[in-house]
Every structure is written in C-alpha cells, then in structure tokens.
C-alpha cells in the first residue's frame, strides 16, 4: 500500500502529523486557525492530540505541530467533506487493518508469545476473581439474610437467621456457644449479658427496661441484643466454620 501520509509512533501509539495532514488535504486556511477550528469539534488534548514544537530550518523559526491519533485524523479527514478527505480517511482505515493483521500474524513468534502471555494473564485474572467470589460467599449469604435484621435483634432471632443459612443451631445452643466463647457472661445476675470483649467489639447492646411493680417497688430488666455489626460478625464466623467442615454431617461449634 502506497504511503499517502506518514504515520509515526508516539508513546507506543500510532500518530499523524497535523501539518502533513493539512498539506495532504490541500487546506488553504492558515494551519493554526484550521487546527483551532478542527479541535473545537470536541477533540481532547492529551487524548486525541498532543502539541509539539520543531525548528524549521527553511523558515528559520520554531513551529508548532500536533501529533494526532489515528481516530482523530480519520474524523478530521471526514469533516473536510472533500475527495481528499475521503481518500485520507480510507487510507487511515487501511493502515489500521494492516496493523491489526500484523499483530495477529501467527507465523510471527512474537505474536504467538504475546497471545500466550495475554491468555495466561486472563486465566490468572479469572482464578483471582473466583477466589474472591469464594471468599465472599459468607458475606453474600449474610446480605441476603440481613434483609430481615436491619436493627438490633434478640439472640433467638440470630439463631433463626443462622438456621435459614444452613447452620443447625437453636437459641439455647447459641447462648451456650456465646457463653463458652466469652462473648456473654456465664454466672450470677450478669448471666447472658455481654462481656467486655463483646461490648468492645460492638457486637451487642443492652436494652434496659424499668418496671413498676404493684407494691410500689421498681424492677430493672436487662436484655442482650445483637447489633447489625454483631449479626454480621457471628453469621460470617459460623458460615466460615461450616464451609470448612461442609463434608461433615454435624457441625461442632464448641
């Protein structure tokens, strides 16, 4: 194919001199004003074109030129609405086709190596994506379950959510587990109230209720509630154990 307009490499990409394009298109308008008018059609400096300067020995002065991307050069050629513009646009399209066919030349060892590297990178990306999906499975399940538990809930309600997600545990067993793992107190009047550990992690809140008895005395009751953060914490904790032991018939959380 005959070279109508020189195409060079700029920062690893093909580029066309705006001055050479201006000359080929036989534009009579002054180069500077023509460029300003063309760029006003929405072309972006730094993306579609880059300004540069060179010293013209014939004119004995420094001149401005622009490195145009192939897409930019094609569109500018089309904007001229002339035979030269059509010719230039067709030429750039053919140059792109030639470049693509060259890139996919399987007889070229470099092309085969590049394709193999791209394939390996794609496989690696897919493997990493699958790992992330696998790691996030408990979080996805939690998000679905949490639709009914946006606020603080009772421990019994948390047990129901765990059951909905395949964890075989009831309210009493869950209380036992929380006490055994020191999230809740085990003895005395503080039994089933959050430990300092549970409060520091913001897994629980204590709901205090004052009751006026018939004899005039006042009784204060305290109820442990699981916060949204606590729900997420415990559901993910149980599901991770379940995922690791999914081949076992019974899950032992103690």
PDB file of C-alpha atoms in Angstrom:
ATOM      1  CA  UNK A   1       0.000   0.000   0.000  1.00  0.00           C
ATOM      2  CA  UNK A   2       1.356   3.387  -1.024  1.00  0.00           C
ATOM      3  CA  UNK A   3       2.175   5.735   1.842  1.00  0.00           C
ATOM      4  CA  UNK A   4      -0.003   8.820   1.390  1.00  0.00           C
ATOM      5  CA  UNK A   5       0.603  10.338   4.811  1.00  0.00           C
ATOM      6  CA  UNK A   6       3.448   9.377   7.130  1.00  0.00           C
ATOM      7  CA  UNK A   7       2.386   7.558  10.286  1.00  0.00           C
ATOM      8  CA  UNK A   8       4.828   7.534  13.196  1.00  0.00           C
ATOM      9  CA  UNK A   9       4.978   6.042  16.687  1.00  0.00           C
ATOM     10  CA  UNK A  10       4.271   8.377  19.613  1.00  0.00           C
ATOM     11  CA  UNK A  11       4.425   6.897  23.135  1.00  0.00           C
ATOM     12  CA  UNK A  12       3.768   3.421  21.747  1.00  0.00           C
ATOM     13  CA  UNK A  13       0.808   4.555  19.660  1.00  0.00           C
ATOM     14  CA  UNK A  14       0.431   5.494  16.010  1.00  0.00           C
ATOM     15  CA  UNK A  15       0.271   9.205  15.283  1.00  0.00           C
ATOM     16  CA  UNK A  16      -0.095  11.536  12.319  1.00  0.00           C
ATOM     17  CA  UNK A  17       1.435  14.988  11.912  1.00  0.00           C
ATOM     18  CA  UNK A  18      -1.298  17.611  11.716  1.00  0.00           C
ATOM     19  CA  UNK A  19       0.891  19.651   9.349  1.00  0.00           C
ATOM     20  CA  UNK A  20       1.300  16.703   6.976  1.00  0.00           C
ATOM     21  CA  UNK A  21      -2.442  16.064   7.063  1.00  0.00           C
ATOM     22  CA  UNK A  22      -3.104  19.776   6.471  1.00  0.00           C
ATOM     23  CA  UNK A  23      -0.810  19.647   3.440  1.00  0.00           C
ATOM     24  CA  UNK A  24      -2.294  16.422   2.014  1.00  0.00           C
ATOM     25  CA  UNK A  25      -5.857  17.692   2.365  1.00  0.00           C
ATOM     26  CA  UNK A  26      -4.808  20.809   0.424  1.00  0.00           C
ATOM     27  CA  UNK A  27      -6.276  23.129   3.036  1.00  0.00           C
ATOM     28  CA  UNK A  28      -5.942  26.800   2.103  1.00  0.00           C
ATOM     29  CA  UNK A  29      -6.828  28.044   5.588  1.00  0.00           C
ATOM     30  CA  UNK A  30      -3.891  29.025   7.816  1.00  0.00           C
ATOM     31  CA  UNK A  31      -2.620  25.995   9.748  1.00  0.00           C
ATOM     32  CA  UNK A  32      -3.072  27.480  13.237  1.00  0.00           C
ATOM     33  CA  UNK A  33      -6.647  28.655  12.742  1.00  0.00           C
ATOM     34  CA  UNK A  34      -7.556  25.411  10.941  1.00  0.00           C
ATOM     35  CA  UNK A  35      -6.305  23.347  13.897  1.00  0.00           C
ATOM     36  CA  UNK A  36      -8.201  25.520  16.373  1.00  0.00           C
ATOM     37  CA  UNK A  37     -11.378  25.064  14.351  1.00  0.00           C
ATOM     38  CA  UNK A  38     -10.916  21.300  13.994  1.00  0.00           C
ATOM     39  CA  UNK A  39     -10.132  20.758  17.681  1.00  0.00           C
ATOM     40  CA  UNK A  40     -13.249  22.714  18.631  1.00  0.00           C
ATOM     41  CA  UNK A  41     -15.333  19.775  17.372  1.00  0.00           C
ATOM     42  CA  UNK A  42     -14.750  18.051  20.693  1.00  0.00           C
ATOM     43  CA  UNK A  43     -11.279  16.558  20.413  1.00  0.00           C
ATOM     44  CA  UNK A  44      -9.419  16.292  23.715  1.00  0.00           C
ATOM     45  CA  UNK A  45      -5.846  17.471  24.124  1.00  0.00           C
ATOM     46  CA  UNK A  46      -3.692  14.760  25.637  1.00  0.00           C
ATOM     47  CA  UNK A  47      -6.001  12.051  24.332  1.00  0.00           C
ATOM     48  CA  UNK A  48      -6.775  12.823  20.694  1.00  0.00           C
ATOM     49  CA  UNK A  49      -3.823  15.089  20.011  1.00  0.00           C
ATOM     50  CA  UNK A  50      -0.579  16.292  21.583  1.00  0.00           C
ATOM     51  CA  UNK A  51       1.100  19.610  20.864  1.00  0.00           C
ATOM     52  CA  UNK A  52       4.785  19.678  19.922  1.00  0.00           C
ATOM     53  CA  UNK A  53       7.320  22.144  18.535  1.00  0.00           C
ATOM     54  CA  UNK A  54      10.107  21.777  15.997  1.00  0.00           C
ATOM     55  CA  UNK A  55      12.634  24.098  14.370  1.00  0.00           C
ATOM     56  CA  UNK A  56      12.098  24.718  10.662  1.00  0.00           C
ATOM     57  CA  UNK A  57      15.484  25.480   9.101  1.00  0.00           C
ATOM     58  CA  UNK A  58      13.928  26.844   5.892  1.00  0.00           C
ATOM     59  CA  UNK A  59      11.717  29.290   7.756  1.00  0.00           C
ATOM     60  CA  UNK A  60      14.450  29.751  10.378  1.00  0.00           C
ATOM     61  CA  UNK A  61      11.900  29.654  13.186  1.00  0.00           C
ATOM     62  CA  UNK A  62      10.230  27.344  15.684  1.00  0.00           C
ATOM     63  CA  UNK A  63       6.871  25.998  14.513  1.00  0.00           C
ATOM     64  CA  UNK A  64       4.011  24.241  16.273  1.00  0.00           C
ATOM     65  CA  UNK A  65       2.707  20.868  15.169  1.00  0.00           C
ATOM     66  CA  UNK A  66       0.273  18.338  16.623  1.00  0.00           C
ATOM     67  CA  UNK A  67       0.544  14.565  16.846  1.00  0.00           C
ATOM     68  CA  UNK A  68      -2.932  13.280  16.001  1.00  0.00           C
ATOM     69  CA  UNK A  69      -4.246   9.865  16.962  1.00  0.00           C
ATOM     70  CA  UNK A  70      -5.419   7.756  14.007  1.00  0.00           C
ATOM     71  CA  UNK A  71      -9.048   8.107  15.124  1.00  0.00           C
ATOM     72  CA  UNK A  72      -8.651  11.871  15.376  1.00  0.00           C
ATOM     73  CA  UNK A  73      -7.021  12.060  11.926  1.00  0.00           C
ATOM     74  CA  UNK A  74      -9.848   9.972  10.447  1.00  0.00           C
ATOM     75  CA  UNK A  75     -12.551  12.212  11.887  1.00  0.00           C
ATOM     76  CA  UNK A  76     -10.792  15.407  10.820  1.00  0.00           C
ATOM     77  CA  UNK A  77     -10.428  14.000   7.299  1.00  0.00           C
ATOM     78  CA  UNK A  78     -14.139  13.211   7.214  1.00  0.00           C
ATOM     79  CA  UNK A  79     -15.008  16.728   8.412  1.00  0.00           C
ATOM     80  CA  UNK A  80     -13.416  18.230   5.271  1.00  0.00           C
ATOM     81  CA  UNK A  81     -16.234  16.870   3.060  1.00  0.00           C
ATOM     82  CA  UNK A  82     -13.856  16.629   0.132  1.00  0.00           C
ATOM     83  CA  UNK A  83     -12.395  13.933  -2.101  1.00  0.00           C
ATOM     84  CA  UNK A  84      -9.028  14.377  -0.405  1.00  0.00           C
ATOM     85  CA  UNK A  85     -10.738  13.946   2.953  1.00  0.00           C
ATOM     86  CA  UNK A  86     -12.389  10.692   1.822  1.00  0.00           C
ATOM     87  CA  UNK A  87      -9.081   9.464   0.453  1.00  0.00           C
ATOM     88  CA  UNK A  88      -7.251  10.224   3.708  1.00  0.00           C
ATOM     89  CA  UNK A  89      -9.929   8.578   5.846  1.00  0.00           C
ATOM     90  CA  UNK A  90      -9.868   5.424   3.698  1.00  0.00           C
ATOM     91  CA  UNK A  91      -6.066   5.385   3.924  1.00  0.00           C
ATOM     92  CA  UNK A  92      -6.116   5.538   7.736  1.00  0.00           C
ATOM     93  CA  UNK A  93      -8.676   2.718   7.898  1.00  0.00           C
ATOM     94  CA  UNK A  94      -6.461   0.541   5.692  1.00  0.00           C
ATOM     95  CA  UNK A  95      -3.454   1.330   7.883  1.00  0.00           C
ATOM     96  CA  UNK A  96      -5.386   0.197  10.969  1.00  0.00           C
ATOM     97  CA  UNK A  97      -6.409  -3.046   9.255  1.00  0.00           C
ATOM     98  CA  UNK A  98      -2.822  -3.701   8.254  1.00  0.00           C
ATOM     99  CA  UNK A  99      -1.626  -3.104  11.809  1.00  0.00           C
ATOM    100  CA  UNK A 100      -4.227  -5.492  13.257  1.00  0.00           C
ATOM    101  CA  UNK A 101      -3.418  -8.228  10.741  1.00  0.00           C
ATOM    102  CA  UNK A 102       0.266  -7.777  11.551  1.00  0.00           C
ATOM    103  CA  UNK A 103      -0.437  -8.109  15.251  1.00  0.00           C
ATOM    104  CA  UNK A 104      -2.285 -11.387  14.619  1.00  0.00           C
ATOM    105  CA  UNK A 105       0.318 -12.891  12.288  1.00  0.00           C
ATOM    106  CA  UNK A 106       0.684 -16.380  13.792  1.00  0.00           C
ATOM    107  CA  UNK A 107       3.810 -17.026  11.755  1.00  0.00           C
ATOM    108  CA  UNK A 108       5.488 -14.356  13.859  1.00  0.00           C
ATOM    109  CA  UNK A 109       6.895 -15.892  17.098  1.00  0.00           C
ATOM    110  CA  UNK A 110       6.495 -12.561  18.904  1.00  0.00           C
ATOM    111  CA  UNK A 111       2.774 -12.544  18.082  1.00  0.00           C
ATOM    112  CA  UNK A 112       2.294 -16.088  19.381  1.00  0.00           C
ATOM    113  CA  UNK A 113       4.234 -15.235  22.555  1.00  0.00           C
ATOM    114  CA  UNK A 114       2.148 -12.107  23.103  1.00  0.00           C
ATOM    115  CA  UNK A 115      -1.104 -14.044  22.668  1.00  0.00           C
ATOM    116  CA  UNK A 116       0.112 -16.711  25.099  1.00  0.00           C
ATOM    117  CA  UNK A 117       1.024 -14.054  27.668  1.00  0.00           C
ATOM    118  CA  UNK A 118      -2.362 -12.367  27.263  1.00  0.00           C
ATOM    119  CA  UNK A 119      -4.109 -15.723  27.656  1.00  0.00           C
ATOM    120  CA  UNK A 120      -2.145 -16.515  30.831  1.00  0.00           C
ATOM    121  CA  UNK A 121      -2.943 -13.081  32.276  1.00  0.00           C
ATOM    122  CA  UNK A 122      -6.639 -13.618  31.544  1.00  0.00           C
ATOM    123  CA  UNK A 123      -6.577 -17.060  33.200  1.00  0.00           C
ATOM    124  CA  UNK A 124      -4.802 -15.599  36.247  1.00  0.00           C
ATOM    125  CA  UNK A 125      -7.402 -12.820  36.475  1.00  0.00           C
ATOM    126  CA  UNK A 126     -10.228 -15.362  36.345  1.00  0.00           C
ATOM    127  CA  UNK A 127      -8.629 -17.524  39.029  1.00  0.00           C
ATOM    128  CA  UNK A 128      -8.206 -14.494  41.299  1.00  0.00           C
ATOM    129  CA  UNK A 129     -11.808 -13.438  40.633  1.00  0.00           C
ATOM    130  CA  UNK A 130     -13.056 -16.931  41.537  1.00  0.00           C
ATOM    131  CA  UNK A 131     -11.023 -16.836  44.761  1.00  0.00           C
ATOM    132  CA  UNK A 132     -12.593 -13.506  45.706  1.00  0.00           C
ATOM    133  CA  UNK A 133     -16.079 -14.845  44.954  1.00  0.00           C
ATOM    134  CA  UNK A 134     -15.392 -17.935  47.088  1.00  0.00           C
ATOM    135  CA  UNK A 135     -14.090 -15.802  49.953  1.00  0.00           C
ATOM    136  CA  UNK A 136     -17.113 -13.520  49.779  1.00  0.00           C
ATOM    137  CA  UNK A 137     -19.714 -16.313  49.790  1.00  0.00           C
ATOM    138  CA  UNK A 138     -20.419 -15.888  53.527  1.00  0.00           C
ATOM    139  CA  UNK A 139     -20.822 -12.132  53.025  1.00  0.00           C
ATOM    140  CA  UNK A 140     -23.282 -12.644  50.167  1.00  0.00           C
ATOM    141  CA  UNK A 141     -25.306 -15.115  52.200  1.00  0.00           C
ATOM    142  CA  UNK A 142     -25.261 -12.690  55.112  1.00  0.00           C
ATOM    143  CA  UNK A 143     -26.503  -9.828  52.946  1.00  0.00           C
ATOM    144  CA  UNK A 144     -29.476 -11.918  51.871  1.00  0.00           C
ATOM    145  CA  UNK A 145     -30.240 -12.979  55.429  1.00  0.00           C
ATOM    146  CA  UNK A 146     -29.837  -9.486  56.881  1.00  0.00           C
ATOM    147  CA  UNK A 147     -32.816  -8.179  54.923  1.00  0.00           C
ATOM    148  CA  UNK A 148     -34.971  -9.112  57.925  1.00  0.00           C
ATOM    149  CA  UNK A 149     -32.497  -7.883  60.575  1.00  0.00           C
ATOM    150  CA  UNK A 150     -31.512  -4.293  59.904  1.00  0.00           C
ATOM    151  CA  UNK A 151     -31.719  -3.358  63.601  1.00  0.00           C
ATOM    152  CA  UNK A 152     -30.642  -4.857  66.916  1.00  0.00           C
ATOM    153  CA  UNK A 153     -32.153  -8.318  67.364  1.00  0.00           C
ATOM    154  CA  UNK A 154     -32.508 -10.921  70.103  1.00  0.00           C
ATOM    155  CA  UNK A 155     -30.139 -13.871  70.304  1.00  0.00           C
ATOM    156  CA  UNK A 156     -33.063 -16.147  69.442  1.00  0.00           C
ATOM    157  CA  UNK A 157     -33.626 -14.217  66.212  1.00  0.00           C
ATOM    158  CA  UNK A 158     -29.946 -14.591  65.337  1.00  0.00           C
ATOM    159  CA  UNK A 159     -30.314 -18.358  65.813  1.00  0.00           C
ATOM    160  CA  UNK A 160     -33.215 -18.333  63.322  1.00  0.00           C
ATOM    161  CA  UNK A 161     -31.115 -16.459  60.742  1.00  0.00           C
ATOM    162  CA  UNK A 162     -28.316 -18.984  61.189  1.00  0.00           C
ATOM    163  CA  UNK A 163     -30.830 -21.775  60.635  1.00  0.00           C
ATOM    164  CA  UNK A 164     -32.003 -20.103  57.429  1.00  0.00           C
ATOM    165  CA  UNK A 165     -28.413 -20.288  56.242  1.00  0.00           C
ATOM    166  CA  UNK A 166     -27.984 -23.986  56.955  1.00  0.00           C
ATOM    167  CA  UNK A 167     -26.456 -23.803  60.443  1.00  0.00           C
ATOM    168  CA  UNK A 168     -28.084 -26.360  62.742  1.00  0.00           C
ATOM    169  CA  UNK A 169     -28.265 -24.406  65.989  1.00  0.00           C
ATOM    170  CA  UNK A 170     -31.104 -23.205  68.212  1.00  0.00           C
ATOM    171  CA  UNK A 171     -31.454 -20.409  70.744  1.00  0.00           C
ATOM    172  CA  UNK A 172     -30.237 -22.423  73.754  1.00  0.00           C
ATOM    173  CA  UNK A 173     -27.229 -23.866  71.934  1.00  0.00           C
ATOM    174  CA  UNK A 174     -26.344 -20.402  70.630  1.00  0.00           C
ATOM    175  CA  UNK A 175     -26.470 -18.954  74.168  1.00  0.00           C
ATOM    176  CA  UNK A 176     -24.226 -21.829  75.319  1.00  0.00           C
ATOM    177  CA  UNK A 177     -21.781 -21.123  72.489  1.00  0.00           C
ATOM    178  CA  UNK A 178     -21.698 -17.378  73.221  1.00  0.00           C
ATOM    179  CA  UNK A 179     -21.011 -18.054  76.908  1.00  0.00           C
ATOM    180  CA  UNK A 180     -18.391 -20.729  76.185  1.00  0.00           C
ATOM    181  CA  UNK A 181     -16.550 -18.380  73.847  1.00  0.00           C
ATOM    182  CA  UNK A 182     -16.726 -15.499  76.367  1.00  0.00           C
ATOM    183  CA  UNK A 183     -18.986 -13.229  74.403  1.00  0.00           C
ATOM    184  CA  UNK A 184     -21.614 -13.411  77.177  1.00  0.00           C
ATOM    185  CA  UNK A 185     -21.306 -13.684  80.958  1.00  0.00           C
ATOM    186  CA  UNK A 186     -21.728 -17.184  82.413  1.00  0.00           C
ATOM    187  CA  UNK A 187     -22.706 -16.714  86.078  1.00  0.00           C
ATOM    188  CA  UNK A 188     -24.782 -14.719  88.511  1.00  0.00           C
ATOM    189  CA  UNK A 189     -27.004 -11.750  87.805  1.00  0.00           C
ATOM    190  CA  UNK A 190     -24.828 -10.850  84.824  1.00  0.00           C
ATOM    191  CA  UNK A 191     -25.507 -14.211  83.114  1.00  0.00           C
ATOM    192  CA  UNK A 192     -26.211 -13.784  79.371  1.00  0.00           C
ATOM    193  CA  UNK A 193     -25.178 -10.129  79.433  1.00  0.00           C
ATOM    194  CA  UNK A 194     -22.280  -9.085  77.147  1.00  0.00           C
ATOM    195  CA  UNK A 195     -18.718  -9.449  78.375  1.00  0.00           C
ATOM    196  CA  UNK A 196     -16.329  -6.532  77.997  1.00  0.00           C
ATOM    197  CA  UNK A 197     -14.997  -8.291  74.898  1.00  0.00           C
ATOM    198  CA  UNK A 198     -18.461  -8.342  73.314  1.00  0.00           C
ATOM    199  CA  UNK A 199     -19.043  -4.682  74.148  1.00  0.00           C
ATOM    200  CA  UNK A 200     -15.618  -3.556  72.933  1.00  0.00           C
ATOM    201  CA  UNK A 201     -16.255  -5.262  69.587  1.00  0.00           C
ATOM    202  CA  UNK A 202     -19.681  -3.539  69.486  1.00  0.00           C
ATOM    203  CA  UNK A 203     -21.367  -6.882  68.896  1.00  0.00           C
ATOM    204  CA  UNK A 204     -24.084  -6.314  71.499  1.00  0.00           C
ATOM    205  CA  UNK A 205     -26.184  -3.642  73.123  1.00  0.00           C
ATOM    206  CA  UNK A 206     -28.008  -3.917  76.424  1.00  0.00           C
ATOM    207  CA  UNK A 207     -31.641  -2.859  76.431  1.00  0.00           C
ATOM    208  CA  UNK A 208     -32.650  -1.666  79.906  1.00  0.00           C
ATOM    209  CA  UNK A 209     -36.295  -1.639  80.913  1.00  0.00           C
ATOM    210  CA  UNK A 210     -37.792  -0.268  84.150  1.00  0.00           C
ATOM    211  CA  UNK A 211     -40.911  -1.992  85.503  1.00  0.00           C
ATOM    212  CA  UNK A 212     -43.072  -0.540  88.275  1.00  0.00           C
ATOM    213  CA  UNK A 213     -44.390  -3.370  90.447  1.00  0.00           C
ATOM    214  CA  UNK A 214     -47.841  -3.327  92.065  1.00  0.00           C
ATOM    215  CA  UNK A 215     -46.310  -2.980  95.526  1.00  0.00           C
ATOM    216  CA  UNK A 216     -44.600   0.242  94.512  1.00  0.00           C
ATOM    217  CA  UNK A 217     -41.164  -1.234  94.026  1.00  0.00           C
ATOM    218  CA  UNK A 218     -39.206  -0.788  90.824  1.00  0.00           C
ATOM    219  CA  UNK A 219     -37.610  -3.630  88.895  1.00  0.00           C
ATOM    220  CA  UNK A 220     -34.970  -3.161  86.202  1.00  0.00           C
ATOM    221  CA  UNK A 221     -34.561  -5.795  83.488  1.00  0.00           C
ATOM    222  CA  UNK A 222     -31.687  -6.041  81.055  1.00  0.00           C
ATOM    223  CA  UNK A 223     -31.882  -7.802  77.687  1.00  0.00           C
ATOM    224  CA  UNK A 224     -28.942  -8.573  75.425  1.00  0.00           C
ATOM    225  CA  UNK A 225     -29.455  -7.606  71.795  1.00  0.00           C
ATOM    226  CA  UNK A 226     -27.192  -8.334  68.844  1.00  0.00           C
ATOM    227  CA  UNK A 227     -26.206  -5.271  66.796  1.00  0.00           C
ATOM    228  CA  UNK A 228     -26.106  -5.335  62.948  1.00  0.00           C
ATOM    229  CA  UNK A 229     -22.315  -5.494  63.252  1.00  0.00           C
ATOM    230  CA  UNK A 230     -22.655  -8.408  65.666  1.00  0.00           C
ATOM    231  CA  UNK A 231     -25.054 -10.217  63.342  1.00  0.00           C
ATOM    232  CA  UNK A 232     -22.571  -9.928  60.500  1.00  0.00           C
ATOM    233  CA  UNK A 233     -19.709 -10.994  62.747  1.00  0.00           C
ATOM    234  CA  UNK A 234     -21.374 -14.146  64.078  1.00  0.00           C
ATOM    235  CA  UNK A 235     -23.057 -15.227  60.842  1.00  0.00           C
ATOM    236  CA  UNK A 236     -19.793 -14.976  58.929  1.00  0.00           C
ATOM    237  CA  UNK A 237     -17.957 -16.741  61.756  1.00  0.00           C
ATOM    238  CA  UNK A 238     -20.385 -19.674  61.735  1.00  0.00           C
ATOM    239  CA  UNK A 239     -20.517 -19.867  57.948  1.00  0.00           C
ATOM    240  CA  UNK A 240     -16.726 -19.968  57.670  1.00  0.00           C
ATOM    241  CA  UNK A 241     -16.669 -22.927  60.047  1.00  0.00           C
ATOM    242  CA  UNK A 242     -19.475 -24.568  58.075  1.00  0.00           C
ATOM    243  CA  UNK A 243     -17.656 -24.073  54.772  1.00  0.00           C
ATOM    244  CA  UNK A 244     -14.504 -25.694  56.156  1.00  0.00           C
ATOM    245  CA  UNK A 245     -16.458 -28.651  57.522  1.00  0.00           C
ATOM    246  CA  UNK A 246     -19.105 -28.946  54.803  1.00  0.00           C
ATOM    247  CA  UNK A 247     -18.383 -32.644  54.311  1.00  0.00           C
ATOM    248  CA  UNK A 248     -19.214 -33.435  57.937  1.00  0.00           C
ATOM    249  CA  UNK A 249     -22.755 -34.350  58.957  1.00  0.00           C
ATOM    250  CA  UNK A 250     -22.731 -32.318  62.163  1.00  0.00           C
ATOM    251  CA  UNK A 251     -21.029 -29.035  62.963  1.00  0.00           C
ATOM    252  CA  UNK A 252     -19.354 -28.779  66.347  1.00  0.00           C
ATOM    253  CA  UNK A 253     -19.045 -25.102  67.270  1.00  0.00           C
ATOM    254  CA  UNK A 254     -17.644 -25.657  70.736  1.00  0.00           C
TER     255      UNK A 254
END
